[in-house]
């Protein structure tokens, strides 16, 4: 958000404060490992990649660690349905991009350093107090400007505070913006995979216990994102192996339950691997299956939830990204929605500044454009999670019929590609 605001000529007379609790200097100077990739990654749509390119961010990332792709294969383990989403051409306008989170943040911080002479960075700082100034008839421009006190006792007064501080946003809490939603009783397990051969497509399989996805990175690496029921996450965090990942993309749900039961009963790694190998020998390779995983590097996990807000705005406050909406990662749209928030808010503020308006009181325009769109995307992803999580044989059969039918409709598939990868 700070990089976008710093690029606006109409706001060149305003100063911007970036407040972050982390040690940003370490991320800015990040030197990536040469033999692996980090497990926390992001999917960027082509339109958002072009936005980052216009800001001068993309070329400051380590571009040799970014993977473009234009094919996604989605399968249903229970209903046997399959949809092969292939872009009509391989141009960047039809591709999505995979990038490590730290790589993108490093590029953003470098862009702020290069172009953000108006941006004051307060790292390792938190908001300790928040007050709204009393109304003043003598100074209408300063009406209700928030005064922010940082953890180092530094005070800042701002005509607008933007909360881009994640799902547990302190800005949202200080502004008394309500939230509602649900916890999925699932966790996301992410890991770096080393493959037997390079990959340039994404693969996702819906299991009864949650979707598993393999997302491409350069040089024969991939990112694993596996949504797991709460009772399985501890078993697989400690017992995850390349054989189990290969099994999850190939074995039937009944066979996977057998593997889970062996984990629960503390079977040895050798016993589990032998069981998987015996079952996999009957599986023939096809274009709906990802490459074989040879090894697993670093991994981590995080809880999954759906969280909406009553509004994206309050008095001189706007929320963007996870501060304003959190959803299941199965469609990879969380960050993309946040970047679309940033573009919309930046445009609203730029137009207001050009017209000589107070940027702190034009936020309804932003809320009216983004709030419903965000709710709609959250609703679509939540419905997908519930539909593909249903274990009823009737629902599975209907899913399979729908996916098989969709796979035969190139025009409809093209619209889906443009909606999620444009």
CSV table of N, CA and C in Angstrom, one decimal, residues 86-219:
chain,number,residue,atom,x,y,z
A,86,UNK,N,-6.5,-24.9,-19.2
A,86,UNK,CA,-5.3,-24.5,-20.0
A,86,UNK,C,-5.6,-23.2,-20.6
A,87,UNK,N,-4.7,-22.2,-20.4
A,87,UNK,CA,-4.8,-21.0,-21.1
A,87,UNK,C,-4.7,-21.1,-22.6
A,88,UNK,N,-5.5,-20.3,-23.3
A,88,UNK,CA,-5.5,-20.5,-24.8
A,88,UNK,C,-4.2,-20.2,-25.5
A,89,UNK,N,-3.4,-19.3,-24.8
A,89,UNK,CA,-2.0,-19.1,-25.3
A,89,UNK,C,-1.1,-18.9,-24.1
A,90,UNK,N,0.2,-18.9,-24.3
A,90,UNK,CA,1.1,-18.9,-23.2
A,90,UNK,C,1.7,-17.5,-22.9
A,91,UNK,N,1.0,-16.5,-23.4
A,91,UNK,CA,1.4,-15.1,-23.1
A,91,UNK,C,1.1,-14.8,-21.7
A,92,UNK,N,1.8,-13.7,-21.2
A,92,UNK,CA,1.7,-13.4,-19.8
A,92,UNK,C,0.3,-12.9,-19.4
A,93,UNK,N,-0.5,-12.5,-20.4
A,93,UNK,CA,-1.9,-12.1,-20.1
A,93,UNK,C,-2.7,-13.2,-19.6
A,94,UNK,N,-2.3,-14.5,-19.9
A,94,UNK,CA,-3.1,-15.6,-19.5
A,94,UNK,C,-2.4,-16.5,-18.4
A,95,UNK,N,-1.4,-15.9,-17.8
A,95,UNK,CA,-0.6,-16.7,-16.8
A,95,UNK,C,-0.8,-16.2,-15.4
A,96,UNK,N,-0.5,-17.1,-14.5
A,96,UNK,CA,-0.4,-16.7,-13.1
A,96,UNK,C,1.1,-17.0,-12.7
A,97,UNK,N,1.5,-16.5,-11.5
A,97,UNK,CA,2.9,-16.5,-11.1
A,97,UNK,C,3.0,-17.0,-9.7
A,98,UNK,N,4.0,-17.8,-9.4
A,98,UNK,CA,4.3,-18.2,-8.1
A,98,UNK,C,5.5,-17.5,-7.6
A,99,UNK,N,5.4,-17.0,-6.4
A,99,UNK,CA,6.6,-16.2,-5.8
A,99,UNK,C,6.6,-16.5,-4.3
A,100,UNK,N,7.8,-16.6,-3.8
A,100,UNK,CA,7.9,-16.7,-2.3
A,100,UNK,C,7.5,-15.4,-1.7
A,101,UNK,N,6.8,-15.5,-0.5
A,101,UNK,CA,6.4,-14.3,0.2
A,101,UNK,C,7.5,-13.4,0.5
A,102,UNK,N,8.6,-13.9,1.0
A,102,UNK,CA,9.8,-13.0,1.3
A,102,UNK,C,10.4,-12.4,0.1
A,103,UNK,N,10.3,-13.0,-1.0
A,103,UNK,CA,10.8,-12.4,-2.3
A,103,UNK,C,10.0,-11.2,-2.6
A,104,UNK,N,8.7,-11.3,-2.6
A,104,UNK,CA,7.8,-10.2,-2.9
A,104,UNK,C,8.0,-9.0,-1.9
A,105,UNK,N,8.0,-9.3,-0.6
A,105,UNK,CA,8.1,-8.3,0.4
A,105,UNK,C,9.5,-7.6,0.2
A,106,UNK,N,10.5,-8.3,-0.1
A,106,UNK,CA,11.8,-7.8,-0.3
A,106,UNK,C,11.8,-6.8,-1.4
A,107,UNK,N,11.1,-7.2,-2.5
A,107,UNK,CA,11.0,-6.3,-3.7
A,107,UNK,C,10.2,-5.0,-3.4
A,108,UNK,N,9.2,-5.2,-2.6
A,108,UNK,CA,8.4,-4.0,-2.2
A,108,UNK,C,9.2,-3.0,-1.3
A,109,UNK,N,10.0,-3.5,-0.4
A,109,UNK,CA,10.8,-2.7,0.4
A,109,UNK,C,11.9,-2.0,-0.4
A,110,UNK,N,12.4,-2.7,-1.3
A,110,UNK,CA,13.4,-2.0,-2.2
A,110,UNK,C,12.8,-0.9,-3.1
A,111,UNK,N,11.6,-1.2,-3.5
A,111,UNK,CA,10.9,-0.2,-4.3
A,111,UNK,C,10.6,1.1,-3.5
A,112,UNK,N,10.3,0.9,-2.2
A,112,UNK,CA,10.0,2.0,-1.3
A,112,UNK,C,11.3,2.8,-1.1
A,113,UNK,N,12.5,2.1,-1.0
A,113,UNK,CA,13.7,2.7,-0.8
A,113,UNK,C,14.1,3.5,-2.1
A,114,UNK,N,13.8,3.0,-3.3
A,114,UNK,CA,14.2,3.6,-4.5
A,114,UNK,C,13.3,4.8,-4.9
A,115,UNK,N,12.0,4.7,-4.6
A,115,UNK,CA,11.0,5.7,-5.0
A,115,UNK,C,10.3,6.4,-3.9
A,116,UNK,N,10.5,6.0,-2.7
A,116,UNK,CA,9.7,6.5,-1.6
A,116,UNK,C,10.3,7.5,-0.7
A,117,UNK,N,10.8,8.6,-1.3
A,117,UNK,CA,11.5,9.6,-0.4
A,117,UNK,C,10.5,10.3,0.5
A,118,UNK,N,9.2,10.1,0.2
A,118,UNK,CA,8.1,10.7,1.1
A,118,UNK,C,7.6,9.7,2.1
A,119,UNK,N,8.2,8.5,2.1
A,119,UNK,CA,7.8,7.4,3.0
A,119,UNK,C,8.7,7.3,4.2
A,120,UNK,N,8.2,7.5,5.4
A,120,UNK,CA,8.9,7.3,6.6
A,120,UNK,C,8.6,5.9,7.1
A,121,UNK,N,9.7,5.0,7.3
A,121,UNK,CA,9.5,3.7,7.7
A,121,UNK,C,9.8,3.5,9.2
A,122,UNK,N,8.8,3.0,10.0
A,122,UNK,CA,9.0,2.8,11.4
A,122,UNK,C,8.9,1.3,11.6
A,123,UNK,N,10.1,0.6,11.6
A,123,UNK,CA,10.1,-0.8,11.8
A,123,UNK,C,10.2,-1.2,13.2
A,124,UNK,N,9.9,-2.4,13.5
A,124,UNK,CA,9.9,-2.9,14.9
A,124,UNK,C,9.1,-2.0,15.8
A,125,UNK,N,7.9,-1.5,15.3
A,125,UNK,CA,7.1,-0.6,16.0
A,125,UNK,C,5.6,-1.1,16.0
A,126,UNK,N,4.9,-0.8,17.1
A,126,UNK,CA,3.5,-1.2,17.2
A,126,UNK,C,2.7,0.0,17.6
A,127,UNK,N,1.4,0.0,17.3
A,127,UNK,CA,0.5,1.1,17.8
A,127,UNK,C,0.1,0.8,19.2
A,128,UNK,N,0.5,1.6,20.2
A,128,UNK,CA,0.2,1.4,21.6
A,128,UNK,C,-1.0,2.2,22.0
A,129,UNK,N,-1.3,3.3,21.3
A,129,UNK,CA,-2.5,4.1,21.6
A,129,UNK,C,-3.1,4.8,20.4
A,130,UNK,N,-4.4,5.0,20.4
A,130,UNK,CA,-5.0,5.6,19.3
A,130,UNK,C,-6.1,6.6,19.8
A,131,UNK,N,-6.0,7.8,19.4
A,131,UNK,CA,-7.0,8.8,19.8
A,131,UNK,C,-7.5,9.6,18.6
A,132,UNK,N,-8.7,10.0,18.6
A,132,UNK,CA,-9.3,10.9,17.6
A,132,UNK,C,-9.3,12.3,18.2
A,133,UNK,N,-8.7,13.3,17.4
A,133,UNK,CA,-8.7,14.7,17.9
A,133,UNK,C,-10.1,15.2,18.0
A,134,UNK,N,-10.4,16.1,18.9
A,134,UNK,CA,-11.7,16.7,19.0
A,134,UNK,C,-12.0,17.6,17.8
A,135,UNK,N,-13.3,17.7,17.4
A,135,UNK,CA,-13.6,18.5,16.3
A,135,UNK,C,-13.3,20.0,16.5
A,136,UNK,N,-12.8,20.6,15.5
A,136,UNK,CA,-12.4,22.1,15.6
A,136,UNK,C,-13.0,22.9,14.4
A,137,UNK,N,-13.9,23.8,14.7
A,137,UNK,CA,-14.5,24.6,13.7
A,137,UNK,C,-13.4,25.5,13.0
A,138,UNK,N,-12.4,25.8,13.8
A,138,UNK,CA,-11.4,26.7,13.2
A,138,UNK,C,-10.5,26.0,12.2
A,139,UNK,N,-10.4,24.7,12.3
A,139,UNK,CA,-9.5,23.9,11.4
A,139,UNK,C,-10.3,22.7,10.9
A,140,UNK,N,-11.2,22.9,10.0
A,140,UNK,CA,-12.0,21.8,9.5
A,140,UNK,C,-11.2,20.7,8.8
A,141,UNK,N,-10.0,21.0,8.2
A,141,UNK,CA,-9.2,20.0,7.6
A,141,UNK,C,-8.6,19.0,8.6
A,142,UNK,N,-8.6,19.4,9.9
A,142,UNK,CA,-8.0,18.5,10.9
A,142,UNK,C,-9.1,17.8,11.7
A,143,UNK,N,-10.3,17.9,11.3
A,143,UNK,CA,-11.4,17.3,12.0
A,143,UNK,C,-11.3,15.8,12.2
A,144,UNK,N,-11.2,15.4,13.5
A,144,UNK,CA,-11.1,14.0,13.8
A,144,UNK,C,-9.9,13.3,13.2
A,145,UNK,N,-8.8,13.9,13.0
A,145,UNK,CA,-7.6,13.2,12.6
A,145,UNK,C,-7.2,12.3,13.7
A,146,UNK,N,-6.9,11.1,13.4
A,146,UNK,CA,-6.4,10.2,14.5
A,146,UNK,C,-5.0,10.5,14.9
A,147,UNK,N,-4.7,10.4,16.1
A,147,UNK,CA,-3.4,10.5,16.6
A,147,UNK,C,-2.9,9.2,17.1
A,148,UNK,N,-1.8,8.7,16.5
A,148,UNK,CA,-1.3,7.3,16.7
A,148,UNK,C,-0.1,7.5,17.6
A,149,UNK,N,0.0,6.7,18.7
A,149,UNK,CA,1.2,6.7,19.6
A,149,UNK,C,1.8,5.3,19.3
A,150,UNK,N,3.1,5.3,19.0
A,150,UNK,CA,3.8,4.1,18.7
A,150,UNK,C,4.4,3.5,20.0
A,151,UNK,N,4.9,2.3,20.0
A,151,UNK,CA,5.5,1.7,21.1
A,151,UNK,C,6.8,2.4,21.6
A,152,UNK,N,7.4,3.2,20.8
A,152,UNK,CA,8.6,4.0,21.2
A,152,UNK,C,8.2,5.4,21.6
A,153,UNK,N,6.8,5.6,21.9
A,153,UNK,CA,6.3,6.8,22.3
A,153,UNK,C,6.2,7.9,21.3
A,154,UNK,N,6.6,7.6,20.0
A,154,UNK,CA,6.5,8.6,18.9
A,154,UNK,C,5.0,8.8,18.6
A,155,UNK,N,4.6,10.0,18.4
A,155,UNK,CA,3.2,10.3,18.0
A,155,UNK,C,3.1,10.8,16.6
A,156,UNK,N,2.1,10.3,15.9
A,156,UNK,CA,1.9,10.6,14.5
A,156,UNK,C,0.4,11.0,14.4
A,157,UNK,N,0.1,12.1,13.7
A,157,UNK,CA,-1.2,12.5,13.4
A,157,UNK,C,-1.5,12.4,11.9
A,158,UNK,N,-2.6,11.7,11.5
A,158,UNK,CA,-2.8,11.4,10.1
A,158,UNK,C,-4.2,11.7,9.7
A,159,UNK,N,-4.4,12.2,8.5
A,159,UNK,CA,-5.7,12.4,8.0
A,159,UNK,C,-6.4,11.1,7.5
A,160,UNK,N,-5.5,10.0,7.4
A,160,UNK,CA,-6.0,8.7,7.0
A,160,UNK,C,-5.1,7.6,7.5
A,161,UNK,N,-5.7,6.6,8.1
A,161,UNK,CA,-5.0,5.4,8.6
A,161,UNK,C,-5.5,4.2,7.8
A,162,UNK,N,-4.5,3.5,7.2
A,162,UNK,CA,-4.8,2.4,6.3
A,162,UNK,C,-4.3,1.1,7.1
A,163,UNK,N,-5.2,0.2,7.3
A,163,UNK,CA,-4.9,-1.0,8.0
A,163,UNK,C,-4.6,-2.1,6.9
A,164,UNK,N,-3.3,-2.4,6.8
A,164,UNK,CA,-2.8,-3.5,5.9
A,164,UNK,C,-2.0,-4.5,6.7
A,165,UNK,N,-2.6,-4.7,7.9
A,165,UNK,CA,-1.8,-5.4,9.0
A,165,UNK,C,-2.3,-6.8,9.3
A,166,UNK,N,-2.9,-7.4,8.3
A,166,UNK,CA,-3.3,-8.8,8.4
A,166,UNK,C,-4.5,-9.2,9.1
A,167,UNK,N,-4.8,-10.5,9.3
A,167,UNK,CA,-6.0,-11.0,9.8
A,167,UNK,C,-6.3,-10.6,11.2
A,168,UNK,N,-5.3,-10.3,12.0
A,168,UNK,CA,-5.4,-9.9,13.4
A,168,UNK,C,-5.2,-8.4,13.5
A,169,UNK,N,-5.7,-7.7,12.6
A,169,UNK,CA,-5.4,-6.2,12.4
A,169,UNK,C,-5.7,-5.4,13.7
A,170,UNK,N,-4.7,-4.7,14.2
A,170,UNK,CA,-4.9,-3.8,15.3
A,170,UNK,C,-5.6,-2.5,14.9
A,171,UNK,N,-5.4,-2.1,13.6
A,171,UNK,CA,-6.1,-1.0,13.1
A,171,UNK,C,-7.6,-1.2,13.1
A,172,UNK,N,-8.0,-2.4,12.6
A,172,UNK,CA,-9.4,-2.8,12.6
A,172,UNK,C,-10.0,-2.8,14.0
A,173,UNK,N,-9.2,-3.3,15.0
A,173,UNK,CA,-9.7,-3.3,16.4
A,173,UNK,C,-9.8,-1.9,16.9
A,174,UNK,N,-8.8,-1.0,16.7
A,174,UNK,CA,-8.9,0.4,17.2
A,174,UNK,C,-10.0,1.1,16.6
A,175,UNK,N,-10.3,0.8,15.3
A,175,UNK,CA,-11.4,1.5,14.6
A,175,UNK,C,-12.8,0.9,15.0
A,176,UNK,N,-12.8,-0.1,15.8
A,176,UNK,CA,-14.1,-0.8,16.2
A,176,UNK,C,-14.9,-1.3,15.0
A,177,UNK,N,-14.2,-1.8,14.0
A,177,UNK,CA,-14.9,-2.5,12.9
A,177,UNK,C,-15.1,-3.9,13.2
A,178,UNK,N,-16.4,-4.3,13.2
A,178,UNK,CA,-16.7,-5.7,13.6
A,178,UNK,C,-16.4,-6.7,12.6
A,179,UNK,N,-16.2,-7.9,13.0
A,179,UNK,CA,-16.0,-9.1,12.1
A,179,UNK,C,-16.9,-10.2,12.4
A,180,UNK,N,-17.1,-11.1,11.4
A,180,UNK,CA,-17.9,-12.3,11.6
A,180,UNK,C,-17.3,-13.3,10.7
A,181,UNK,N,-17.6,-14.6,10.9
A,181,UNK,CA,-17.1,-15.7,10.1
A,181,UNK,C,-17.1,-17.0,10.9
A,182,UNK,N,-16.2,-17.9,10.4
A,182,UNK,CA,-16.1,-19.2,11.1
A,182,UNK,C,-14.7,-19.7,10.9
A,183,UNK,N,-14.3,-20.6,11.8
A,183,UNK,CA,-13.1,-21.4,11.7
A,183,UNK,C,-13.4,-22.7,11.0
A,184,UNK,N,-12.6,-23.2,10.1
A,184,UNK,CA,-12.8,-24.4,9.3
A,184,UNK,C,-12.5,-25.6,10.1
A,185,UNK,N,-11.9,-25.6,11.2
A,185,UNK,CA,-11.4,-26.8,11.9
A,185,UNK,C,-10.4,-27.5,11.1
A,186,UNK,N,-9.7,-26.7,10.3
A,186,UNK,CA,-8.6,-27.2,9.4
A,186,UNK,C,-7.4,-26.4,9.5
A,187,UNK,N,-6.3,-27.0,9.1
A,187,UNK,CA,-5.0,-26.2,9.0
A,187,UNK,C,-4.4,-26.4,7.6
A,188,UNK,N,-3.7,-25.4,7.2
A,188,UNK,CA,-3.0,-25.4,6.0
A,188,UNK,C,-1.5,-25.9,6.2
A,189,UNK,N,-1.1,-27.0,5.6
A,189,UNK,CA,0.2,-27.5,5.7
A,189,UNK,C,1.0,-27.1,4.4
A,190,UNK,N,2.0,-26.3,4.6
A,190,UNK,CA,2.8,-25.9,3.4
A,190,UNK,C,4.2,-26.4,3.5
A,191,UNK,N,4.8,-26.8,2.3
A,191,UNK,CA,6.1,-27.4,2.3
A,191,UNK,C,6.7,-27.1,1.0
A,192,UNK,N,8.1,-27.2,0.9
A,192,UNK,CA,8.8,-27.2,-0.3
A,192,UNK,C,9.1,-28.6,-0.8
A,193,UNK,N,8.7,-28.9,-2.0
A,193,UNK,CA,8.9,-30.2,-2.6
A,193,UNK,C,10.0,-30.2,-3.7
A,194,UNK,N,10.8,-31.3,-3.6
A,194,UNK,CA,11.8,-31.5,-4.7
A,194,UNK,C,11.3,-32.6,-5.6
A,195,UNK,N,11.1,-32.3,-6.9
A,195,UNK,CA,10.5,-33.3,-7.8
A,195,UNK,C,11.5,-34.0,-8.6
A,196,UNK,N,11.1,-35.1,-9.2
A,196,UNK,CA,11.9,-35.9,-10.1
A,196,UNK,C,12.1,-35.3,-11.4
A,197,UNK,N,11.2,-34.3,-11.8
A,197,UNK,CA,11.3,-33.6,-13.0
A,197,UNK,C,10.6,-32.2,-12.9
A,198,UNK,N,11.0,-31.3,-13.7
A,198,UNK,CA,10.5,-29.9,-13.6
A,198,UNK,C,9.0,-29.9,-13.8
A,199,UNK,N,8.4,-28.9,-13.3
A,199,UNK,CA,6.9,-28.7,-13.4
A,199,UNK,C,6.6,-27.3,-13.8
A,200,UNK,N,5.6,-27.2,-14.7
A,200,UNK,CA,5.2,-25.8,-15.1
A,200,UNK,C,3.6,-25.7,-15.1
A,201,UNK,N,3.0,-26.6,-14.4
A,201,UNK,CA,1.5,-26.5,-14.2
A,201,UNK,C,1.2,-26.7,-12.7
A,202,UNK,N,0.0,-26.3,-12.4
A,202,UNK,CA,-0.5,-26.5,-11.0
A,202,UNK,C,-1.4,-27.7,-11.0
A,203,UNK,N,-1.4,-28.4,-9.9
A,203,UNK,CA,-2.2,-29.6,-9.7
A,203,UNK,C,-2.9,-29.5,-8.4
A,204,UNK,N,-4.2,-29.7,-8.4
A,204,UNK,CA,-5.0,-29.7,-7.2
A,204,UNK,C,-6.0,-30.9,-7.2
A,205,UNK,N,-6.0,-31.6,-6.0
A,205,UNK,CA,-6.9,-32.7,-5.8
A,205,UNK,C,-7.7,-32.5,-4.6
A,206,UNK,N,-9.0,-32.6,-4.7
A,206,UNK,CA,-9.9,-32.5,-3.6
A,206,UNK,C,-10.1,-33.9,-2.9
A,207,UNK,N,-9.6,-34.0,-1.7
A,207,UNK,CA,-9.8,-35.2,-0.9
A,207,UNK,C,-10.9,-34.9,0.1
A,208,UNK,N,-11.5,-35.9,0.7
A,208,UNK,CA,-12.5,-35.7,1.7
A,208,UNK,C,-12.0,-35.0,2.9
A,209,UNK,N,-10.7,-35.1,3.2
A,209,UNK,CA,-10.1,-34.5,4.3
A,209,UNK,C,-9.6,-33.0,4.0
A,210,UNK,N,-9.8,-32.6,2.7
A,210,UNK,CA,-9.3,-31.3,2.4
A,210,UNK,C,-8.5,-31.3,1.1
A,211,UNK,N,-8.5,-30.2,0.3
A,211,UNK,CA,-7.7,-30.2,-0.9
A,211,UNK,C,-6.2,-30.1,-0.7
A,212,UNK,N,-5.5,-30.7,-1.7
A,212,UNK,CA,-4.1,-30.7,-1.7
A,212,UNK,C,-3.7,-30.1,-3.1
A,213,UNK,N,-2.7,-29.2,-3.0
A,213,UNK,CA,-2.2,-28.6,-4.3
A,213,UNK,C,-0.7,-28.6,-4.4
A,214,UNK,N,-0.2,-28.8,-5.6
A,214,UNK,CA,1.2,-28.7,-5.9
A,214,UNK,C,1.3,-27.5,-6.9
A,215,UNK,N,2.1,-26.5,-6.5
A,215,UNK,CA,2.3,-25.3,-7.3
A,215,UNK,C,3.7,-25.2,-7.8
A,216,UNK,N,3.9,-24.8,-9.0
A,216,UNK,CA,5.2,-24.9,-9.6
A,216,UNK,C,6.2,-23.8,-9.2
A,217,UNK,N,7.5,-24.2,-9.1
A,217,UNK,CA,8.6,-23.3,-9.0
A,217,UNK,C,9.7,-23.8,-9.9
A,218,UNK,N,10.7,-22.9,-10.2
A,218,UNK,CA,11.7,-23.3,-11.2
A,218,UNK,C,12.6,-24.4,-10.6
A,219,UNK,N,13.3,-25.0,-11.6
A,219,UNK,CA,14.4,-25.9,-11.2
A,219,UNK,C,13.9,-27.2,-10.6
